[in-house]
PDB file of C-alpha atoms and ligand atoms in Angstrom:
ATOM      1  CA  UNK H1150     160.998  98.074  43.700  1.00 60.00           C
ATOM      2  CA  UNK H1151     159.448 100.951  45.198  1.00 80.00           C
ATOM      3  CA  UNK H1152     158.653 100.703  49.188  1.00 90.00           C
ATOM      4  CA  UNK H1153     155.224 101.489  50.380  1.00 95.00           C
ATOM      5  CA  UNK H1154     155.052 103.633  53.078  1.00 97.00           C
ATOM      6  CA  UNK H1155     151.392 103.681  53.680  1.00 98.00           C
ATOM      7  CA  UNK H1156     149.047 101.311  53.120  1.00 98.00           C
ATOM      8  CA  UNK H1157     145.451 101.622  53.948  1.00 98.00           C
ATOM      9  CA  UNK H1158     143.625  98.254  53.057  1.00 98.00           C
ATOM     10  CA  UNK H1159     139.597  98.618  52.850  1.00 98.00           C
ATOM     11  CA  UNK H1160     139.761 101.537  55.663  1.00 98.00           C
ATOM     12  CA  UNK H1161     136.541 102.229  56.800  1.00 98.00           C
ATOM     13  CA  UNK H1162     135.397 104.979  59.740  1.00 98.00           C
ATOM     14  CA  UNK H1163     131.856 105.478  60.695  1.00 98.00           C
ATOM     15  CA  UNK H1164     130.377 108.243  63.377  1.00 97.00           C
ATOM     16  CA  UNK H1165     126.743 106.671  64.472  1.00 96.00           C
ATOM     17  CA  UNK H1166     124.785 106.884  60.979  1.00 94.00           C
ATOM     18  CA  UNK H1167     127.863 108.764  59.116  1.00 96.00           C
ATOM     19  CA  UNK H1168     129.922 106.382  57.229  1.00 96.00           C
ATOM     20  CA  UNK H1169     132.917 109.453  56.918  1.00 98.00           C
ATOM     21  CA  UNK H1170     135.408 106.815  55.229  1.00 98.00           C
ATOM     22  CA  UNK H1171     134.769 104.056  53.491  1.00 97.00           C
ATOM     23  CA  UNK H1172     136.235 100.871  52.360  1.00 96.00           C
ATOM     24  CA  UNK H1173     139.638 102.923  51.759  1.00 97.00           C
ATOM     25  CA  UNK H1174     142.263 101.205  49.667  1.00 97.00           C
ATOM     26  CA  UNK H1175     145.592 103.364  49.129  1.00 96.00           C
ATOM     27  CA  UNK H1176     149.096 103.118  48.398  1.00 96.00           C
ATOM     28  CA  UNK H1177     151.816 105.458  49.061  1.00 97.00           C
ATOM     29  CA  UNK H1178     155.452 105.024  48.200  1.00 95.00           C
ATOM     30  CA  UNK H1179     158.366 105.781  49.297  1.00 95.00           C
ATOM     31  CA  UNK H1180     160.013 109.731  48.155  1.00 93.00           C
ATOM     32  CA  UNK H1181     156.173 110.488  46.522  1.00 94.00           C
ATOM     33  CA  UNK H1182     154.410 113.336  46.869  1.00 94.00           C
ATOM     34  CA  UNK H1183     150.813 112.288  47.303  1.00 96.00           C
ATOM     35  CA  UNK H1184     147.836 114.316  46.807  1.00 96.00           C
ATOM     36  CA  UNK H1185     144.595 113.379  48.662  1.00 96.00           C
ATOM     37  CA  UNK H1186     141.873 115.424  47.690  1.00 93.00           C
ATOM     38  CA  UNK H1187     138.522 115.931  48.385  1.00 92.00           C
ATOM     39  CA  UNK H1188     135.855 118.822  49.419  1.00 90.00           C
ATOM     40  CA  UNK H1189     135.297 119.409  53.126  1.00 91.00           C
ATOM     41  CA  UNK H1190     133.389 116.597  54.972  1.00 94.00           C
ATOM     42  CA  UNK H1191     134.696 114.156  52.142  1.00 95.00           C
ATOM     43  CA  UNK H1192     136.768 112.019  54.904  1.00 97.00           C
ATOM     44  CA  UNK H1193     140.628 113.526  54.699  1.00 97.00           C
ATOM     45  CA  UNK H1194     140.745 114.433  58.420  1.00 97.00           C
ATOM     46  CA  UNK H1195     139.009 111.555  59.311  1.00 97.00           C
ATOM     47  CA  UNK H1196     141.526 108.985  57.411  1.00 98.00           C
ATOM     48  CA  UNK H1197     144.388 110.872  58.415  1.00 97.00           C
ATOM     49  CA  UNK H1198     143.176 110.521  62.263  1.00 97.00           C
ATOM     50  CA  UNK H1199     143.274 107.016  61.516  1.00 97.00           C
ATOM     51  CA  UNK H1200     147.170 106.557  59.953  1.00 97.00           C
ATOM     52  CA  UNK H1201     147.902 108.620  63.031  1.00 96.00           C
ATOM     53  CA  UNK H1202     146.494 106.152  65.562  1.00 96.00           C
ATOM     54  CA  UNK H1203     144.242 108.946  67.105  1.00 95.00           C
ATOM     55  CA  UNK H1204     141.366 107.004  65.961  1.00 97.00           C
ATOM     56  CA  UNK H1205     140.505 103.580  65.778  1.00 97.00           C
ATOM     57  CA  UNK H1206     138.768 102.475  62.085  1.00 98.00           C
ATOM     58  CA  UNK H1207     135.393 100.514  62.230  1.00 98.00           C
ATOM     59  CA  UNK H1208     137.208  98.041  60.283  1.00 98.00           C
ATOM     60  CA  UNK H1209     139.926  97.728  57.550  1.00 98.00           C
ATOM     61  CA  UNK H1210     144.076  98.454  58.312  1.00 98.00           C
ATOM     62  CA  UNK H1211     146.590 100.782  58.437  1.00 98.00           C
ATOM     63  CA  UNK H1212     150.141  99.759  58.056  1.00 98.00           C
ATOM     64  CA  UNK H1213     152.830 102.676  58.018  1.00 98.00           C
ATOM     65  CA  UNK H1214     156.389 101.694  56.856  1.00 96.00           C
ATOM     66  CA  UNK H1215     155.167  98.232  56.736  1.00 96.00           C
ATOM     67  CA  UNK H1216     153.898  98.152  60.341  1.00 97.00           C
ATOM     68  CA  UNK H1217     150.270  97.903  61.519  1.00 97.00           C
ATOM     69  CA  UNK H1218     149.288 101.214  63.482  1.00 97.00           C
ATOM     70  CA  UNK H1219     146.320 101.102  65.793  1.00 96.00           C
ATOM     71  CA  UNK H1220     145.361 103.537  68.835  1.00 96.00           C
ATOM     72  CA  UNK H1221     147.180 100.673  70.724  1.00 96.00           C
ATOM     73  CA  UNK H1222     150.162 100.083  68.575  1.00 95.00           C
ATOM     74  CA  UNK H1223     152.031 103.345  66.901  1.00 95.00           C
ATOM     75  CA  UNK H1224     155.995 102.274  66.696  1.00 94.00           C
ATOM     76  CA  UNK H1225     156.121 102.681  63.234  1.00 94.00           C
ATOM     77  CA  UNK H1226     155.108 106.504  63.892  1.00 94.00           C
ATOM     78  CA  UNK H1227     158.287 107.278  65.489  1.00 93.00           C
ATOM     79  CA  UNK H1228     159.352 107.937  61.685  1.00 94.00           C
ATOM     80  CA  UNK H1229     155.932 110.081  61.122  1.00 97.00           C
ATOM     81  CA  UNK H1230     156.005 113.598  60.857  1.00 96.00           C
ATOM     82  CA  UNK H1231     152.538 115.485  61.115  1.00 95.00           C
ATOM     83  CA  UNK H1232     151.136 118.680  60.523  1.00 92.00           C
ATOM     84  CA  UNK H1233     147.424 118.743  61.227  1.00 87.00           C
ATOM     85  CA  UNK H1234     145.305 121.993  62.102  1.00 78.00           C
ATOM     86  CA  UNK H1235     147.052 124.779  63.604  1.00 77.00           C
ATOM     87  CA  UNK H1236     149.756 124.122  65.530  1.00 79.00           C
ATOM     88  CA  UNK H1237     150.420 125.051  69.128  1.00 86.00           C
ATOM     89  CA  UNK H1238     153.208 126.662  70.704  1.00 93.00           C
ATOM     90  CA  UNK H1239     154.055 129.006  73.806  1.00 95.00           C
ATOM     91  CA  UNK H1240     153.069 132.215  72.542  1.00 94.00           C
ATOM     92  CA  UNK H1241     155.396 134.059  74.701  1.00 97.00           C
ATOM     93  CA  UNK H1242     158.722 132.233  73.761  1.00 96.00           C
ATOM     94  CA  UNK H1243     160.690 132.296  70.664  1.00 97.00           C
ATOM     95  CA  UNK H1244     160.345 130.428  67.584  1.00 97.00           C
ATOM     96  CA  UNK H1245     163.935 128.778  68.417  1.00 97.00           C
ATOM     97  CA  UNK H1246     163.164 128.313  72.156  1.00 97.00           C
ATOM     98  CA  UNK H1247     159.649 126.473  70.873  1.00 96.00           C
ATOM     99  CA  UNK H1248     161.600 124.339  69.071  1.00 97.00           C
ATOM    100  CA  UNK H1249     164.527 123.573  71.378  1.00 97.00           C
ATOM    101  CA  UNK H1250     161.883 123.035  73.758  1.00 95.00           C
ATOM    102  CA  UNK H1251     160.371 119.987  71.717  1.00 94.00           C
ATOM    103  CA  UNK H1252     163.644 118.678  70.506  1.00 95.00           C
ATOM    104  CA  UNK H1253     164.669 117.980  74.119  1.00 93.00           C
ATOM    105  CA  UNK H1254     161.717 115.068  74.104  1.00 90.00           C
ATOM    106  CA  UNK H1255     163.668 113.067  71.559  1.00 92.00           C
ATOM    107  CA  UNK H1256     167.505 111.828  72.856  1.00 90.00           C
ATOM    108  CA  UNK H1257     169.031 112.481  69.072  1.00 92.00           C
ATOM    109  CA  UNK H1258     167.868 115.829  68.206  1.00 95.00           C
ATOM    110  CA  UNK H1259     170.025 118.724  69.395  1.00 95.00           C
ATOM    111  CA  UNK H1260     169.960 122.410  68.897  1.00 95.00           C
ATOM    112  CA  UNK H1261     171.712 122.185  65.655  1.00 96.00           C
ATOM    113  CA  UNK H1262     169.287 120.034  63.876  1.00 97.00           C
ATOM    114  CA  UNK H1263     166.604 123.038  65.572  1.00 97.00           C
ATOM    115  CA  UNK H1264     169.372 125.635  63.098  1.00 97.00           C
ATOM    116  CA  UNK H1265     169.024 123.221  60.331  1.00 95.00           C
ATOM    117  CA  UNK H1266     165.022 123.131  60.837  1.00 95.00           C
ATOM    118  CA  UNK H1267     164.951 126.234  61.154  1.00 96.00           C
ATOM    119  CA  UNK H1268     166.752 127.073  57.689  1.00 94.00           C
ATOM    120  CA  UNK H1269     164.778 124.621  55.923  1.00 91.00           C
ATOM    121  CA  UNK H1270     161.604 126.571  56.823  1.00 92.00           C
ATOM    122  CA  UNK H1271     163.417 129.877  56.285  1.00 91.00           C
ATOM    123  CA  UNK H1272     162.428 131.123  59.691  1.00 94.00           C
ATOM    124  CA  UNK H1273     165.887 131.937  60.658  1.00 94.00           C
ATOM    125  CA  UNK H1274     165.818 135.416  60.719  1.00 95.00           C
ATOM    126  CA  UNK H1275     162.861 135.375  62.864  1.00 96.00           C
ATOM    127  CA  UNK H1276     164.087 132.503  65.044  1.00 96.00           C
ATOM    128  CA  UNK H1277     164.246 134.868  68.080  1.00 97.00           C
ATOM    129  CA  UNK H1278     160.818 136.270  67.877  1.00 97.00           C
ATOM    130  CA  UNK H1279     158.241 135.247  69.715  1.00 97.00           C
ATOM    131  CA  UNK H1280     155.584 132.995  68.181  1.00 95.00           C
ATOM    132  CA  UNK H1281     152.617 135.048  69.125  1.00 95.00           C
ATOM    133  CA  UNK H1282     154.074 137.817  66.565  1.00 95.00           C
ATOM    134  CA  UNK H1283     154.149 135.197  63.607  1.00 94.00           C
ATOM    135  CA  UNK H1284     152.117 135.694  60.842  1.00 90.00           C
ATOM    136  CA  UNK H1285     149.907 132.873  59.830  1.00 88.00           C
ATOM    137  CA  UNK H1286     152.189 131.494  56.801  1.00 88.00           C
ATOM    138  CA  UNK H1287     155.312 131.537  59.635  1.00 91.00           C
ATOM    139  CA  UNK H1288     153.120 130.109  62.595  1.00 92.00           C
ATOM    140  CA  UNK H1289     152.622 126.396  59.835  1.00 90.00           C
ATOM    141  CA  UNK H1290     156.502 126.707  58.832  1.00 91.00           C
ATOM    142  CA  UNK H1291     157.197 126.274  62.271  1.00 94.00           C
ATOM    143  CA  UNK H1292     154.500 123.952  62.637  1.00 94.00           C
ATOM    144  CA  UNK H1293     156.508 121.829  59.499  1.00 93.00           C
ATOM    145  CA  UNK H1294     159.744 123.017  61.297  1.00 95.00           C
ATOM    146  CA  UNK H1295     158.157 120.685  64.478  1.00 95.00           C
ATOM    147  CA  UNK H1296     157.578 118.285  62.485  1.00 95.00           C
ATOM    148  CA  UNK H1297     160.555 117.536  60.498  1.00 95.00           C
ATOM    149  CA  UNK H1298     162.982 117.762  63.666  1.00 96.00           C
ATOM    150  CA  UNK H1299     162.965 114.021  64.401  1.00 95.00           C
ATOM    151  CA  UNK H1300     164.039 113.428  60.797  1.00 95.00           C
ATOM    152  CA  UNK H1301     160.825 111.815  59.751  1.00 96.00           C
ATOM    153  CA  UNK H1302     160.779 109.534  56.457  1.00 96.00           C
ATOM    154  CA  UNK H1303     157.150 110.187  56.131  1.00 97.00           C
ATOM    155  CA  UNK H1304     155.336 113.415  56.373  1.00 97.00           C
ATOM    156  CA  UNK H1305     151.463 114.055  56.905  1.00 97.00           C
ATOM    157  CA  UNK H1306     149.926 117.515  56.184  1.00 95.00           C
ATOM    158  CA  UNK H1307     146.111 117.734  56.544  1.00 94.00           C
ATOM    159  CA  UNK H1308     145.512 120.900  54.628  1.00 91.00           C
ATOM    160  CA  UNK H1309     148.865 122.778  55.157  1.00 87.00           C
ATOM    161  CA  UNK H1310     148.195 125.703  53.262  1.00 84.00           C
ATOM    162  CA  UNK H1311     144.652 126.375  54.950  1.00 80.00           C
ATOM    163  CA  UNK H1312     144.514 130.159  56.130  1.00 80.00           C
ATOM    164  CA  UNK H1313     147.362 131.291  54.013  1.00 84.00           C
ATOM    165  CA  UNK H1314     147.417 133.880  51.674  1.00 85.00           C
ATOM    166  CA  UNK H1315     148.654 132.991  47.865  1.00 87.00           C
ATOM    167  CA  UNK H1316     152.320 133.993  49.151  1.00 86.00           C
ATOM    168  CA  UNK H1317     152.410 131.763  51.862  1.00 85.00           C
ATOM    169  CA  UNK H1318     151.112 129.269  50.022  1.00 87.00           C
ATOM    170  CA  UNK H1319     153.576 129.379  46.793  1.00 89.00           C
ATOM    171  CA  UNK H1320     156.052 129.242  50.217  1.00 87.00           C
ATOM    172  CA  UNK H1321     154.625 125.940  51.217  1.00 87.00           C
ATOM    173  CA  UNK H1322     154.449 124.582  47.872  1.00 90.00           C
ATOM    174  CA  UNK H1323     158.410 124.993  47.459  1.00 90.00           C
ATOM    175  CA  UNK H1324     158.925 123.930  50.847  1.00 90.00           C
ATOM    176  CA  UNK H1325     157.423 120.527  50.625  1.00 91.00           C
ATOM    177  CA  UNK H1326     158.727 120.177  46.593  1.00 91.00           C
ATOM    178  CA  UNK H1327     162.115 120.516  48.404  1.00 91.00           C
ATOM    179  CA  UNK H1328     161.425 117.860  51.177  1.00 92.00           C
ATOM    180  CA  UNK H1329     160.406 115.411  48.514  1.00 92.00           C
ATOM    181  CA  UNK H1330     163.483 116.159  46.435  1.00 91.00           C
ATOM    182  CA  UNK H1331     165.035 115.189  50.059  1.00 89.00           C
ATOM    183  CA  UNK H1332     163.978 111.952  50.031  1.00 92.00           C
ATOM    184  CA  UNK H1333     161.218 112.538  51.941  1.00 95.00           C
ATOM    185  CA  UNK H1334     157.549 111.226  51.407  1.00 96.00           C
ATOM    186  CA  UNK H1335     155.227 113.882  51.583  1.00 96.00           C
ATOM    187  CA  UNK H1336     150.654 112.769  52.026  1.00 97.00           C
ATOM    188  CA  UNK H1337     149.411 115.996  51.489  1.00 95.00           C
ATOM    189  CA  UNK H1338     145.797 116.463  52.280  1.00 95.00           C
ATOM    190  CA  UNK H1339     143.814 119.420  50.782  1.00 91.00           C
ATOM    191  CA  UNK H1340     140.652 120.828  48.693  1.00 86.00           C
ATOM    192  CA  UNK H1341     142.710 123.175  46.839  1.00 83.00           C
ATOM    193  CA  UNK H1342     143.011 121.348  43.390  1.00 82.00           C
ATOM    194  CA  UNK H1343     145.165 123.903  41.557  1.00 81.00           C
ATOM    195  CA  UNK H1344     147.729 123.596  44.885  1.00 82.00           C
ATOM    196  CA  UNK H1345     147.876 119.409  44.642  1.00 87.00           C
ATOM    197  CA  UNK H1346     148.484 119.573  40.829  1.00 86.00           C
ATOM    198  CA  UNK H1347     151.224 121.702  41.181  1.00 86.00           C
ATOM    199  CA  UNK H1348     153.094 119.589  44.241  1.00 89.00           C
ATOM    200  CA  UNK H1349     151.866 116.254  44.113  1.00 92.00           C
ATOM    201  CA  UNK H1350     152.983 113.456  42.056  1.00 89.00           C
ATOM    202  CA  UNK H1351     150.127 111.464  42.113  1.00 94.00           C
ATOM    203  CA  UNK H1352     146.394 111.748  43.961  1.00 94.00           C
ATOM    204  CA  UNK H1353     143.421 110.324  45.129  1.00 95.00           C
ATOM    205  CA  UNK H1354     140.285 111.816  45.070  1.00 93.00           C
ATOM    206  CA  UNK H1355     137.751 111.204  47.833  1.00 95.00           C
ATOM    207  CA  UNK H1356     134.257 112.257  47.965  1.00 93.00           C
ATOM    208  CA  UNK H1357     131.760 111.217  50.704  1.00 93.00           C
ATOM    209  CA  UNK H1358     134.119 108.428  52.433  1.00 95.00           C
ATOM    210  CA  UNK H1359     134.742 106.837  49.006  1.00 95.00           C
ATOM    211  CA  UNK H1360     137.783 106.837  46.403  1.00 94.00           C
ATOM    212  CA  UNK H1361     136.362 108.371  43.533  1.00 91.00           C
ATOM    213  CA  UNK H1362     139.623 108.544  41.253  1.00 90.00           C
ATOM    214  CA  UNK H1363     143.204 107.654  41.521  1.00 91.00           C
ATOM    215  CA  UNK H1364     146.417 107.878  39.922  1.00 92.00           C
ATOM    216  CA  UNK H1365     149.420 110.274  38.577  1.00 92.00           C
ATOM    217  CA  UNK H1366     148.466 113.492  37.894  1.00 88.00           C
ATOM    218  CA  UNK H1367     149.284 113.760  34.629  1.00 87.00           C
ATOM    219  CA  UNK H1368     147.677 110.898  33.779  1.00 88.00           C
ATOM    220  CA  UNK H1369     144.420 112.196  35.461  1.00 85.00           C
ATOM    221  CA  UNK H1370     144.711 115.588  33.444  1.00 84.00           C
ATOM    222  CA  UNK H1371     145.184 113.772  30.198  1.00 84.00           C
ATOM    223  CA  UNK H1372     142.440 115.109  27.942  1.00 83.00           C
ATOM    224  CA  UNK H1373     141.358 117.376  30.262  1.00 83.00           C
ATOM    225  CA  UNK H1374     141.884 121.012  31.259  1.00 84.00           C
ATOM    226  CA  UNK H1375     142.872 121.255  34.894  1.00 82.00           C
ATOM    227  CA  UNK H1376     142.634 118.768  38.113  1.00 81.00           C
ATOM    228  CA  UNK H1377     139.643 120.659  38.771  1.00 83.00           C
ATOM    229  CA  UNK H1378     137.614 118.972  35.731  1.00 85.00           C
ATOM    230  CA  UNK H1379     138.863 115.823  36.726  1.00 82.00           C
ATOM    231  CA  UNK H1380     137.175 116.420  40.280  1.00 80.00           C
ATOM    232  CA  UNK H1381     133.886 117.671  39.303  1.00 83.00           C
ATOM    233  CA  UNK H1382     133.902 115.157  36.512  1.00 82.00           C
ATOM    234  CA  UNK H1383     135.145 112.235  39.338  1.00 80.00           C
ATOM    235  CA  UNK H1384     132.872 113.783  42.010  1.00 76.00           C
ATOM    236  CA  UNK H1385     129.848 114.638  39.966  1.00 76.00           C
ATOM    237  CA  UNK H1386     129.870 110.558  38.802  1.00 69.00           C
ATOM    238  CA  UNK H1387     126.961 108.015  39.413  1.00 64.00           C
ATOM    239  CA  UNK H1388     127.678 106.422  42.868  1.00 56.00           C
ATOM    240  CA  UNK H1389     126.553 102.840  42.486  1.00 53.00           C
ATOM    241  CA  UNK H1390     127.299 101.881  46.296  1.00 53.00           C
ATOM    242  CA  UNK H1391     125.912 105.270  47.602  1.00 47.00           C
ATOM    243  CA  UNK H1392     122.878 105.346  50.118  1.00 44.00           C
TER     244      UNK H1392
HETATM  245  N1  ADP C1167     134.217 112.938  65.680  1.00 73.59           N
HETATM  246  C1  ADP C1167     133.222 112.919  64.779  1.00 73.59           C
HETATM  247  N2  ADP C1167     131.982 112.596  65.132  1.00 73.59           N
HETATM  248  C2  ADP C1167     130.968 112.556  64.222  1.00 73.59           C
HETATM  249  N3  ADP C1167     131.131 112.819  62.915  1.00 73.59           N
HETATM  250  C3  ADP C1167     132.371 113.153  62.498  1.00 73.59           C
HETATM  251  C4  ADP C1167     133.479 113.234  63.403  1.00 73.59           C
HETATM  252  N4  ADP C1167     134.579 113.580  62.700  1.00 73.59           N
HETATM  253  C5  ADP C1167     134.168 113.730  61.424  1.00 73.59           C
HETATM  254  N5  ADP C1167     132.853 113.479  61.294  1.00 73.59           N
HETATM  255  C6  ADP C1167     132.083 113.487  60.033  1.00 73.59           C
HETATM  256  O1  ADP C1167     132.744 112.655  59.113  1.00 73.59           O
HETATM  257  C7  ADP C1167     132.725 113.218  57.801  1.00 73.59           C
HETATM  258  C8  ADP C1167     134.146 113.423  57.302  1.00 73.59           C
HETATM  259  O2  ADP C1167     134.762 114.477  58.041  1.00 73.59           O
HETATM  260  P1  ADP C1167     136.298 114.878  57.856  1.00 73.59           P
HETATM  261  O3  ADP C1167     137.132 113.642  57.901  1.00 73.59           O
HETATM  262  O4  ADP C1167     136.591 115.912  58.867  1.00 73.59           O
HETATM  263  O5  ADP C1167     136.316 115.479  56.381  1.00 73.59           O
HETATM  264  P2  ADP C1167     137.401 116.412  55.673  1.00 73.59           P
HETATM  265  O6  ADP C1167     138.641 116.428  56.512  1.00 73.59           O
HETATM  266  O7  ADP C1167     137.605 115.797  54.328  1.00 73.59           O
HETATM  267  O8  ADP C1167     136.769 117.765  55.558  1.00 73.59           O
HETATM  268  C9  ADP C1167     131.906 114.500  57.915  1.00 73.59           C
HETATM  269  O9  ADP C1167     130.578 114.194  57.579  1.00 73.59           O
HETATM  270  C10 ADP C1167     132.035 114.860  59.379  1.00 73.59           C
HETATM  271  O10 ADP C1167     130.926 115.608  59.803  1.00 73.59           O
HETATM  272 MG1   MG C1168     139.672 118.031  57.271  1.00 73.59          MG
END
């Protein structure tokens, strides 16, 4: 039986007269790779805030590793990692010293799980530069790096590859390809179709707040050219509970 690992049941997020998610139901299981797709402003960020506990849904649950989260209640995130928007670091230390710095805040993560991080991201060789001299595609593998050192089960990246250029991004790909062969569960958030059909195992398409399509990807591309007809086909669809 596979696990679920995040559960959204009839999510739903509204800002004043924006409804930016709505009625959101979504499974994710355990050592997936999940695509969730959708052009800017469809509701990604806004969904992911909410698994996160950073914001609180109108209504509708989120329950991570088969425990509610809420701004109030975020155990189950201790087994979260998350890589959302650029990440911060002290520009004037190293790579390494950035990460020994952050592995001190949890009691089982010593500096060599920050060598083993820092292989899995290939940033060794650079380990002892300082951050402000990283290019973009290094600045998000230590980003992932940060993530990853409390050995998460689950990992959240709201548009990882955003900002990278195509070699950076092929970088990423394999990266998170070889965390899910790990054993890791990988919610990948993005509006780069070509990049989720390549990675993901199965996706969800969102448009406007709502679910538009769902399933594996190869059962979404049957019959049809390239993720990217599903979406405009999904996307382009008579909405029959739209305002
Ligand atoms: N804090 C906020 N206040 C008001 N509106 C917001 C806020 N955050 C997001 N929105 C709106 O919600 C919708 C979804 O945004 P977002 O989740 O950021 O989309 P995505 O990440 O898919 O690009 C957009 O219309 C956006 O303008
Ligand atoms: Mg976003």
């Amino acid at each position: 039986m596979r696990q679920p690992v995040i559960q959204l049941h009839n999510l739903h997020k509204r800002f004043g007269a924006v409804q930016a998610v709505r009625h959101l139901n979504l499974e994710v299981f355990s050592g997936e790779c999940f695509g969730f797709l959708g052009p800017n402003g469809a509701g990604k960020t806004t969904t992911i805030s909410m698994i996160l506990g950073l914001l609180r849904p109108t209504a509708g649950r989120v329950v991570v590793l088969g425990e509610e989260v809420t701004p109030d209640h975020t155990a189950a995130l201790r087994h979260v990692g998350a890589l959302a928007g650029a990440p911060g670091f002290y520009p004037y230390l190293s790579g390494r010293a950035n990460l020994r710095l952050l592995a001190a805040l949890y009691p089982d993560v010593d500096d060599v799980r920050v060598e083993e991080v820092l292989a899995l991201v290939g940033l060794q060789e650079a380990a002892n530069r300082k951050a402000k001299a990283y290019s973009t595609g290094m600045k998000q593998r230590l980003g992932l790096a940060a993530a990853l050192l409390h050995r998460p089960k689950l990992l959240i990246l709201d548009e990882p590859t955003s900002g990278l250029d195509p070699v950076g991004m092929a970088e990423m790909r394999a990266l998170l390809r070889k965390l899910t062969e790990e054993g890791i569960t990988v919610f990948l958030s993005s509006h780069l179709l070509h990049e989720v059909e390549q990675t993901c195992d199965r996706v969800a398409i969102l448009n406007r707040g709502q679910l538009v399509a769902q399933g594996p990807v190869a059962d979404l591309l049957a019959g049809k050219h390239d993720l990217e007809e599903v979406f405009m086909a999904a996307v382009h669809a008579p909405n029959p509970t739209a305002a």
